[in-house]
mmCIF file of C-alpha atoms and ligand atoms in Angstrom:
data_model
loop_
_atom_site.group_PDB
_atom_site.id
_atom_site.type_symbol
_atom_site.label_atom_id
_atom_site.label_comp_id
_atom_site.label_asym_id
_atom_site.label_seq_id
_atom_site.Cartn_x
_atom_site.Cartn_y
_atom_site.Cartn_z
ATOM 1 C CA MET Y 25 144.294 317.261 182.267
ATOM 2 C CA ALA Y 26 141.696 314.442 182.675
ATOM 3 C CA GLU Y 27 140.246 313.715 186.121
ATOM 4 C CA PRO Y 28 141.629 310.553 187.808
ATOM 5 C CA ASP Y 29 138.117 309.031 187.794
ATOM 6 C CA ALA Y 30 137.807 309.553 184.030
ATOM 7 C CA ILE Y 31 141.217 307.984 183.507
ATOM 8 C CA LEU Y 32 140.248 305.005 185.684
ATOM 9 C CA ALA Y 33 136.936 304.596 183.792
ATOM 10 C CA ALA Y 34 138.757 304.691 180.466
ATOM 11 C CA ILE Y 35 141.254 302.056 181.649
ATOM 12 C CA GLU Y 36 138.446 299.860 183.013
ATOM 13 C CA SER Y 37 136.436 300.062 179.772
ATOM 14 C CA HIS Y 38 139.585 299.356 177.754
ATOM 15 C CA PHE Y 39 139.984 296.039 179.574
ATOM 16 C CA SER Y 40 136.307 295.088 180.050
ATOM 17 C CA ALA Y 41 135.126 296.331 176.633
ATOM 18 C CA PRO Y 42 138.187 296.454 174.394
ATOM 19 C CA LEU Y 43 136.018 296.537 171.248
ATOM 20 C CA ALA Y 44 133.730 299.376 172.416
ATOM 21 C CA GLY Y 45 132.903 301.676 169.500
ATOM 22 C CA LEU Y 46 133.818 299.022 166.923
ATOM 23 C CA ARG Y 47 131.238 297.972 164.302
ATOM 24 C CA ALA Y 48 131.454 294.315 163.303
ATOM 25 C CA LEU Y 49 129.691 292.168 160.715
ATOM 26 C CA VAL Y 50 129.672 288.372 161.023
ATOM 27 C CA THR Y 51 128.194 285.868 158.562
ATOM 28 C CA SER Y 52 127.158 282.479 159.906
ATOM 29 C CA GLY Y 53 125.394 279.226 159.106
ATOM 30 C CA PRO Y 54 124.609 277.662 155.751
ATOM 31 C CA THR Y 55 122.664 279.211 152.917
ATOM 32 C CA ILE Y 56 119.812 277.339 151.270
ATOM 33 C CA GLU Y 57 119.105 277.560 147.571
ATOM 34 C CA ALA Y 58 115.633 276.725 146.313
ATOM 35 C CA ILE Y 59 115.030 274.043 143.685
ATOM 36 C CA ASP Y 60 111.267 274.485 143.885
ATOM 37 C CA PRO Y 61 108.877 275.591 146.667
ATOM 38 C CA VAL Y 62 109.561 272.445 148.743
ATOM 39 C CA ARG Y 63 113.114 271.380 147.879
ATOM 40 C CA TYR Y 64 116.484 273.040 148.287
ATOM 41 C CA ILE Y 65 120.271 272.610 148.198
ATOM 42 C CA THR Y 66 122.221 273.282 151.385
ATOM 43 C CA ASN Y 67 125.153 271.986 153.475
ATOM 44 C CA ARG Y 68 125.960 270.717 156.963
ATOM 45 C CA SER Y 69 127.017 273.995 158.604
ATOM 46 C CA SER Y 70 125.563 274.462 162.122
ATOM 47 C CA GLY Y 71 126.463 278.152 162.540
ATOM 48 C CA LYS Y 72 128.100 277.421 165.915
ATOM 49 C CA GLN Y 73 131.431 279.046 165.077
ATOM 50 C CA GLY Y 74 129.939 282.202 163.554
ATOM 51 C CA HIS Y 75 127.413 282.686 166.345
ATOM 52 C CA ALA Y 76 130.166 282.224 168.965
ATOM 53 C CA ILE Y 77 132.275 284.899 167.239
ATOM 54 C CA ALA Y 78 129.364 287.352 167.156
ATOM 55 C CA ALA Y 79 128.765 286.699 170.893
ATOM 56 C CA ALA Y 80 132.474 287.157 171.735
ATOM 57 C CA PHE Y 81 132.544 290.500 169.885
ATOM 58 C CA ALA Y 82 129.379 291.712 171.633
ATOM 59 C CA ARG Y 83 130.760 290.753 175.070
ATOM 60 C CA ARG Y 84 133.779 292.961 174.319
ATOM 61 C CA GLY Y 85 131.534 295.927 173.566
ATOM 62 C CA ALA Y 86 131.395 295.850 169.732
ATOM 63 C CA GLY Y 87 128.179 296.705 167.861
ATOM 64 C CA VAL Y 88 127.533 293.477 165.962
ATOM 65 C CA THR Y 89 125.343 292.583 162.984
ATOM 66 C CA LEU Y 90 125.080 288.826 162.508
ATOM 67 C CA VAL Y 91 123.796 287.797 159.076
ATOM 68 C CA SER Y 92 122.805 284.174 159.370
ATOM 69 C CA GLY Y 93 121.381 281.440 157.223
ATOM 70 C CA PRO Y 94 118.899 279.014 158.814
ATOM 71 C CA VAL Y 95 120.321 277.527 162.048
ATOM 72 C CA ALA Y 96 118.921 275.881 165.169
ATOM 73 C CA LEU Y 97 120.700 278.272 167.545
ATOM 74 C CA ALA Y 98 119.491 281.016 169.880
ATOM 75 C CA ASP Y 99 120.348 284.589 168.913
ATOM 76 C CA PRO Y 100 123.518 285.670 170.762
ATOM 77 C CA ALA Y 101 122.893 288.332 173.440
ATOM 78 C CA GLY Y 102 123.382 291.947 172.409
ATOM 79 C CA VAL Y 103 123.679 291.188 168.685
ATOM 80 C CA GLU Y 104 121.482 292.405 165.828
ATOM 81 C CA VAL Y 105 120.528 289.273 163.875
ATOM 82 C CA VAL Y 106 119.470 289.410 160.220
ATOM 83 C CA ARG Y 107 118.029 286.117 159.000
ATOM 84 C CA VAL Y 108 118.441 285.139 155.365
ATOM 85 C CA GLU Y 109 118.130 282.012 153.269
ATOM 86 C CA SER Y 110 120.030 282.300 149.993
ATOM 87 C CA ALA Y 111 123.534 283.534 149.153
ATOM 88 C CA GLU Y 112 122.099 286.454 147.204
ATOM 89 C CA GLN Y 113 120.028 287.506 150.221
ATOM 90 C CA MET Y 114 123.113 287.133 152.451
ATOM 91 C CA LEU Y 115 125.158 289.401 150.181
ATOM 92 C CA ALA Y 116 122.388 292.027 150.119
ATOM 93 C CA ALA Y 117 122.085 291.932 153.944
ATOM 94 C CA CYS Y 118 125.866 292.290 154.321
ATOM 95 C CA ARG Y 119 125.947 295.267 151.976
ATOM 96 C CA ALA Y 120 123.087 296.848 153.942
ATOM 97 C CA ALA Y 121 125.093 296.432 157.191
ATOM 98 C CA LEU Y 122 128.046 298.467 155.828
ATOM 99 C CA PRO Y 123 129.981 300.476 156.802
ATOM 100 C CA VAL Y 124 131.664 298.323 159.481
ATOM 101 C CA ASP Y 125 135.193 298.254 160.867
ATOM 102 C CA VAL Y 126 135.597 294.479 160.883
ATOM 103 C CA ALA Y 127 133.907 291.710 158.875
ATOM 104 C CA VAL Y 128 134.267 288.023 159.681
ATOM 105 C CA CYS Y 129 132.837 285.558 157.146
ATOM 106 C CA THR Y 130 132.198 282.172 158.708
ATOM 107 C CA ALA Y 131 129.082 281.279 156.683
ATOM 108 C CA ALA Y 132 129.161 278.135 154.577
ATOM 109 C CA VAL Y 133 127.688 279.855 151.553
ATOM 110 C CA ALA Y 134 126.330 277.380 149.011
ATOM 111 C CA ASP Y 135 128.678 277.650 146.059
ATOM 112 C CA TRP Y 136 125.941 276.995 143.517
ATOM 113 C CA ARG Y 137 122.256 277.725 143.111
ATOM 114 C CA VAL Y 138 119.741 276.352 140.649
ATOM 115 C CA LYS Y 139 119.727 278.619 137.594
ATOM 116 C CA GLU Y 140 115.966 278.926 137.599
ATOM 117 C CA ALA Y 141 114.122 277.646 140.646
ATOM 118 C CA SER Y 142 110.757 276.213 139.622
ATOM 119 C CA PRO Y 143 107.775 278.236 140.906
ATOM 120 C CA GLU Y 144 105.781 274.975 141.153
ATOM 121 C CA LYS Y 145 106.721 271.661 142.744
ATOM 122 C CA ILE Y 146 108.594 269.612 140.149
ATOM 123 C CA LYS Y 147 106.552 266.476 139.384
ATOM 124 C CA LYS Y 148 108.235 263.183 138.586
ATOM 125 C CA GLU Y 149 105.673 262.408 135.883
ATOM 126 C CA ALA Y 150 106.291 265.678 134.082
ATOM 127 C CA GLN Y 151 109.984 264.862 133.751
ATOM 128 C CA SER Y 152 109.653 261.680 131.793
ATOM 129 C CA THR Y 153 107.401 258.842 130.858
ATOM 130 C CA ARG Y 154 110.299 256.493 131.624
ATOM 131 C CA ARG Y 155 110.766 255.573 135.338
ATOM 132 C CA ASN Y 156 114.060 256.417 137.069
ATOM 133 C CA ARG Y 157 115.243 258.822 134.433
ATOM 134 C CA PRO Y 158 117.748 261.214 136.108
ATOM 135 C CA LEU Y 159 116.610 264.799 136.617
ATOM 136 C CA THR Y 160 119.165 267.393 135.498
ATOM 137 C CA LEU Y 161 119.435 270.648 137.422
ATOM 138 C CA GLU Y 162 121.401 273.492 135.883
ATOM 139 C CA LEU Y 163 123.525 275.144 138.563
ATOM 140 C CA VAL Y 164 125.162 278.573 138.439
ATOM 141 C CA GLN Y 165 127.762 279.980 140.809
ATOM 142 C CA ASN Y 166 126.687 282.123 143.724
ATOM 143 C CA PRO Y 167 128.319 285.468 144.515
ATOM 144 C CA ASP Y 168 131.376 285.258 146.765
ATOM 145 C CA ILE Y 169 130.476 287.377 149.779
ATOM 146 C CA LEU Y 170 133.946 287.360 151.350
ATOM 147 C CA ALA Y 171 135.543 288.468 148.067
ATOM 148 C CA ALA Y 172 132.878 291.158 147.600
ATOM 149 C CA LEU Y 173 133.492 292.572 151.109
ATOM 150 C CA SER Y 174 137.276 292.420 150.551
ATOM 151 C CA ALA Y 175 137.202 294.304 147.250
ATOM 152 C CA PRO Y 176 138.897 297.704 147.452
ATOM 153 C CA GLY Y 177 136.468 300.595 147.818
ATOM 154 C CA ARG Y 178 135.166 303.301 150.084
ATOM 155 C CA GLU Y 179 133.135 300.877 152.226
ATOM 156 C CA ARG Y 180 135.751 298.124 152.581
ATOM 157 C CA PRO Y 181 136.030 297.193 156.274
ATOM 158 C CA ARG Y 182 139.462 297.886 157.771
ATOM 159 C CA LEU Y 183 139.867 294.219 158.610
ATOM 160 C CA VAL Y 184 138.243 291.380 156.661
ATOM 161 C CA VAL Y 185 138.598 287.849 158.024
ATOM 162 C CA GLY Y 186 137.623 284.690 156.163
ATOM 163 C CA PHE Y 187 137.455 281.046 157.153
ATOM 164 C CA ALA Y 188 138.832 278.317 154.916
ATOM 165 C CA ALA Y 189 137.099 274.969 155.305
ATOM 166 C CA GLU Y 190 139.512 272.361 153.968
ATOM 167 C CA THR Y 191 139.751 268.596 154.030
ATOM 168 C CA ILE Y 192 143.246 268.255 152.472
ATOM 169 C CA ASP Y 193 146.370 270.462 152.249
ATOM 170 C CA VAL Y 194 144.741 272.731 154.822
ATOM 171 C CA LEU Y 195 147.461 275.399 155.101
ATOM 172 C CA ASP Y 196 148.336 275.563 151.401
ATOM 173 C CA ASN Y 197 144.705 275.790 150.344
ATOM 174 C CA ALA Y 198 143.980 278.431 152.990
ATOM 175 C CA ARG Y 199 147.002 280.539 151.955
ATOM 176 C CA ALA Y 200 145.779 280.362 148.354
ATOM 177 C CA LYS Y 201 142.292 281.499 149.458
ATOM 178 C CA LEU Y 202 143.787 284.483 151.318
ATOM 179 C CA GLY Y 203 145.210 285.633 147.972
ATOM 180 C CA GLN Y 204 142.171 284.772 145.846
ATOM 181 C CA LYS Y 205 139.600 286.425 148.118
ATOM 182 C CA GLY Y 206 141.618 289.538 148.979
ATOM 183 C CA CYS Y 207 140.868 289.347 152.719
ATOM 184 C CA ASP Y 208 143.409 290.298 155.426
ATOM 185 C CA TRP Y 209 143.297 287.233 157.664
ATOM 186 C CA ILE Y 210 142.049 283.729 157.089
ATOM 187 C CA VAL Y 211 141.260 281.089 159.684
ATOM 188 C CA ALA Y 212 142.125 277.698 158.227
ATOM 189 C CA ASN Y 213 140.094 274.841 159.587
ATOM 190 C CA ASP Y 214 140.321 271.154 158.923
ATOM 191 C CA VAL Y 215 136.791 269.934 158.282
ATOM 192 C CA SER Y 216 137.684 266.381 157.289
ATOM 193 C CA ALA Y 217 135.168 263.899 158.661
ATOM 194 C CA GLU Y 218 137.546 262.481 161.333
ATOM 195 C CA GLY Y 219 137.783 265.847 163.145
ATOM 196 C CA GLY Y 220 133.996 266.085 163.627
ATOM 197 C CA VAL Y 221 134.190 269.859 163.120
ATOM 198 C CA ILE Y 222 131.039 270.181 160.998
ATOM 199 C CA GLY Y 223 128.172 270.376 163.466
ATOM 200 C CA GLY Y 224 130.479 269.552 166.416
ATOM 201 C CA GLU Y 225 131.653 271.631 169.392
ATOM 202 C CA MET Y 226 135.399 271.470 168.715
ATOM 203 C CA ASN Y 227 137.605 273.112 166.115
ATOM 204 C CA GLN Y 228 141.249 272.991 165.105
ATOM 205 C CA VAL Y 229 142.447 276.071 163.288
ATOM 206 C CA HIS Y 230 145.426 278.075 162.135
ATOM 207 C CA LEU Y 231 145.251 281.875 161.957
ATOM 208 C CA ILE Y 232 146.961 283.145 158.791
ATOM 209 C CA ARG Y 233 147.637 286.862 158.567
ATOM 210 C CA ARG Y 234 148.957 288.854 155.625
ATOM 211 C CA ASN Y 235 152.467 289.963 156.386
ATOM 212 C CA GLY Y 236 154.174 291.316 153.290
ATOM 213 C CA ALA Y 237 155.195 288.561 150.899
ATOM 214 C CA GLU Y 238 155.021 285.714 153.427
ATOM 215 C CA PRO Y 239 151.798 285.277 155.459
ATOM 216 C CA ARG Y 240 152.275 284.772 159.218
ATOM 217 C CA VAL Y 241 150.785 281.494 160.505
ATOM 218 C CA GLU Y 242 149.750 280.809 164.110
ATOM 219 C CA ASP Y 243 148.817 277.193 164.899
ATOM 220 C CA TRP Y 244 146.142 277.009 167.578
ATOM 221 C CA PRO Y 245 145.560 273.833 169.585
ATOM 222 C CA ARG Y 246 142.322 271.873 169.252
ATOM 223 C CA MET Y 247 139.768 273.785 171.315
ATOM 224 C CA THR Y 248 136.031 274.473 171.527
ATOM 225 C CA LYS Y 249 134.427 276.745 168.938
ATOM 226 C CA ALA Y 250 133.666 279.123 171.834
ATOM 227 C CA ALA Y 251 137.387 279.238 172.700
ATOM 228 C CA VAL Y 252 138.313 279.856 169.030
ATOM 229 C CA ALA Y 253 135.844 282.764 169.048
ATOM 230 C CA GLU Y 254 137.383 284.223 172.239
ATOM 231 C CA ARG Y 255 140.916 283.985 170.881
ATOM 232 C CA LEU Y 256 139.951 285.510 167.530
ATOM 233 C CA ALA Y 257 138.188 288.390 169.316
ATOM 234 C CA GLU Y 258 141.372 288.922 171.394
ATOM 235 C CA ARG Y 259 143.547 289.003 168.282
ATOM 236 C CA ILE Y 260 141.175 291.503 166.669
ATOM 237 C CA ALA Y 261 141.185 293.674 169.816
ATOM 238 C CA GLU Y 262 145.011 293.666 169.720
ATOM 239 C CA ALA Y 263 145.046 294.588 166.028
ATOM 240 C CA VAL Y 264 142.507 297.379 166.537
ATOM 241 C CA SER Y 265 144.325 298.853 169.529
ATOM 242 C CA ALA Y 266 147.590 298.781 167.580
ATOM 243 C CA ALA Y 267 145.928 300.745 164.744
ATOM 244 C CA PRO Y 268 142.875 302.579 166.180
ATOM 245 C CA PRO Y 269 140.202 303.927 163.752
HETATM 246 N N1 CTP U 329 132.551 282.447 151.096
HETATM 247 C C1 CTP U 329 131.661 283.472 150.798
HETATM 248 N N2 CTP U 329 130.839 283.352 149.720
HETATM 249 C C2 CTP U 329 130.902 282.253 148.926
HETATM 250 C C3 CTP U 329 131.793 281.199 149.226
HETATM 251 C C4 CTP U 329 132.596 281.333 150.328
HETATM 252 O O1 CTP U 329 131.619 284.462 151.531
HETATM 253 N N3 CTP U 329 130.087 282.163 147.877
HETATM 254 C C5 CTP U 329 133.469 282.634 152.233
HETATM 255 C C6 CTP U 329 133.223 281.745 153.427
HETATM 256 O O2 CTP U 329 132.359 282.370 154.351
HETATM 257 C C7 CTP U 329 134.623 281.609 153.990
HETATM 258 C C8 CTP U 329 135.516 281.659 152.769
HETATM 259 O O3 CTP U 329 134.759 282.310 151.757
HETATM 260 O O4 CTP U 329 134.983 282.710 154.789
HETATM 261 C C9 CTP U 329 135.991 280.330 152.243
HETATM 262 O O5 CTP U 329 134.900 279.454 152.091
HETATM 263 P P1 CTP U 329 135.132 277.941 151.721
HETATM 264 O O6 CTP U 329 133.819 277.244 151.724
HETATM 265 O O7 CTP U 329 136.264 277.405 152.534
HETATM 266 O O8 CTP U 329 135.714 278.015 150.252
HETATM 267 P P2 CTP U 329 135.113 278.370 148.864
HETATM 268 O O9 CTP U 329 135.418 279.802 148.582
HETATM 269 O O10 CTP U 329 133.686 277.959 148.776
HETATM 270 O O11 CTP U 329 136.021 277.469 147.900
HETATM 271 P P3 CTP U 329 136.061 275.857 147.740
HETATM 272 O O12 CTP U 329 134.634 275.378 147.888
HETATM 273 O O13 CTP U 329 136.600 275.698 146.365
HETATM 274 O O14 CTP U 329 136.992 275.349 148.812
#
């Protein structure tokens, strides 16, 4: 029979650190894909949502690895941060962080990279003798990190959560991504220009969870990215306590 003090300590840590003992991986920020040593392709992601999720997990006692592309944000307290630039580096860093219990992919991974980045700065003159002739870059698809982490296998996290950045047909597109990527939950967010989500403080999301044939959708009100992170961490704590490791 456990001592009353031990029981009290266990209850206290359950409420103050409901994710204690859990290993979590979070991807955040954009990736950048080199064209040459001075130029690159990237996107407008700020990393705010991913960093807030990593911080919310750490505050609940999880051991967190945050794999982030270049962002102008401070490292969240109590989180191991791995900085990367390209999608291929991000995938390698994620694989190195395995095994984990939970993975949340919020990074805006560049979908394409230049097939062969030039080792030297591309000169306008070398392209053509004619002024204003368009430069053609050959792009190839980057690896899909969320799909790679979701693939069945010994190291698949127990819970894999993706984000779906959509500008139209938000719920339908997000439901389709849940199927295509093979993750367990997907957070659908409307990133159309009017919402100011990209780079902003606020977010408006729907949490879509696999539930047999028909995914279960929870509509969350418009709230700060920090509040989205808190609520997602709560949902994950509930899911983990319902099915402990
Ligand atoms: N994602 C990823 N690796 C990629 C592309 C996307 O891990 N190469 C992840 C994102 O982190 C996110 C989810 O997949 O969790 C959906 O990303 P999103 O940008 O919404 O969609 P894409 O898969 O890029 O598809 P599309 O651009 O056609 O909407």
